[in-house]
Amino acid sequence: IDFDLILENIKDLNVLAGEGISQIEHTPRGARLRQPEPLPLTLYHNGIIVGSGAFRPYQDPATQQCLQDIMDGYFPSELQLRYPDGV
């Protein structure tokens, strides 16, 4: 696993997803600017945790697919339904 590549690609993906850019949130009394909620990815020597999910070992095929998507420069395919505009 190329952790340097993962970290570099996560930075690029964060920019694509609008990191640091506020979005307009409509409220009953008008509108306000809101920062998108981040989705944390915690890397350990033996696995990962995505968001507030369970620990996932690197040997798990779903974990391998998630990291491969990131190393290929894409948002993890497992998140596409939940975050169609990116995370």
mmCIF file of C-alpha atoms in Angstrom, residues 25-66:
data_model
loop_
_atom_site.group_PDB
_atom_site.id
_atom_site.type_symbol
_atom_site.label_atom_id
_atom_site.label_comp_id
_atom_site.label_asym_id
_atom_site.label_seq_id
_atom_site.Cartn_x
_atom_site.Cartn_y
_atom_site.Cartn_z
ATOM 1 C CA GLU A 25 -27.965 26.321 3.191
ATOM 2 C CA HIS A 26 -31.535 27.569 3.050
ATOM 3 C CA THR A 27 -33.248 28.100 6.394
ATOM 4 C CA PRO A 28 -36.815 29.098 7.286
ATOM 5 C CA ARG A 29 -35.597 32.671 7.928
ATOM 6 C CA GLY A 30 -33.281 32.988 4.922
ATOM 7 C CA ALA A 31 -29.990 31.309 4.223
ATOM 8 C CA ARG A 32 -26.542 30.825 5.698
ATOM 9 C CA LEU A 33 -23.164 29.574 4.573
ATOM 10 C CA ARG A 34 -22.257 26.055 5.621
ATOM 11 C CA GLN A 35 -19.038 24.084 5.355
ATOM 12 C CA PRO A 36 -19.547 20.525 4.067
ATOM 13 C CA GLU A 37 -19.112 17.824 6.713
ATOM 14 C CA PRO A 38 -15.857 15.928 6.229
ATOM 15 C CA LEU A 39 -15.725 12.141 6.100
ATOM 16 C CA PRO A 40 -12.691 11.064 8.113
ATOM 17 C CA LEU A 41 -10.450 8.274 6.879
ATOM 18 C CA THR A 42 -8.129 6.883 9.543
ATOM 19 C CA LEU A 43 -5.187 4.802 8.346
ATOM 20 C CA TYR A 44 -3.584 2.267 10.687
ATOM 21 C CA HIS A 45 -0.701 -0.128 10.115
ATOM 22 C CA ASN A 46 -3.168 -3.030 9.794
ATOM 23 C CA GLY A 47 -6.378 -1.438 8.462
ATOM 24 C CA ILE A 48 -8.630 1.615 8.112
ATOM 25 C CA ILE A 49 -11.714 3.234 9.562
ATOM 26 C CA VAL A 50 -13.985 5.247 7.250
ATOM 27 C CA GLY A 51 -16.175 7.789 9.040
ATOM 28 C CA SER A 52 -17.602 6.344 12.230
ATOM 29 C CA GLY A 53 -17.647 2.845 10.756
ATOM 30 C CA ALA A 54 -16.003 -0.309 11.974
ATOM 31 C CA PHE A 55 -12.329 -1.148 11.708
ATOM 32 C CA ARG A 56 -11.558 -2.739 8.337
ATOM 33 C CA PRO A 57 -8.399 -4.820 7.910
ATOM 34 C CA TYR A 58 -6.335 -4.386 4.753
ATOM 35 C CA GLN A 59 -6.972 -8.040 3.830
ATOM 36 C CA ASP A 60 -10.715 -7.346 3.419
ATOM 37 C CA PRO A 61 -11.542 -7.161 -0.329
ATOM 38 C CA ALA A 62 -13.822 -4.131 0.228
ATOM 39 C CA THR A 63 -10.971 -2.306 1.983
ATOM 40 C CA GLN A 64 -8.593 -3.183 -0.842
ATOM 41 C CA GLN A 65 -11.103 -1.846 -3.399
ATOM 42 C CA CYS A 66 -11.589 1.380 -1.408
#
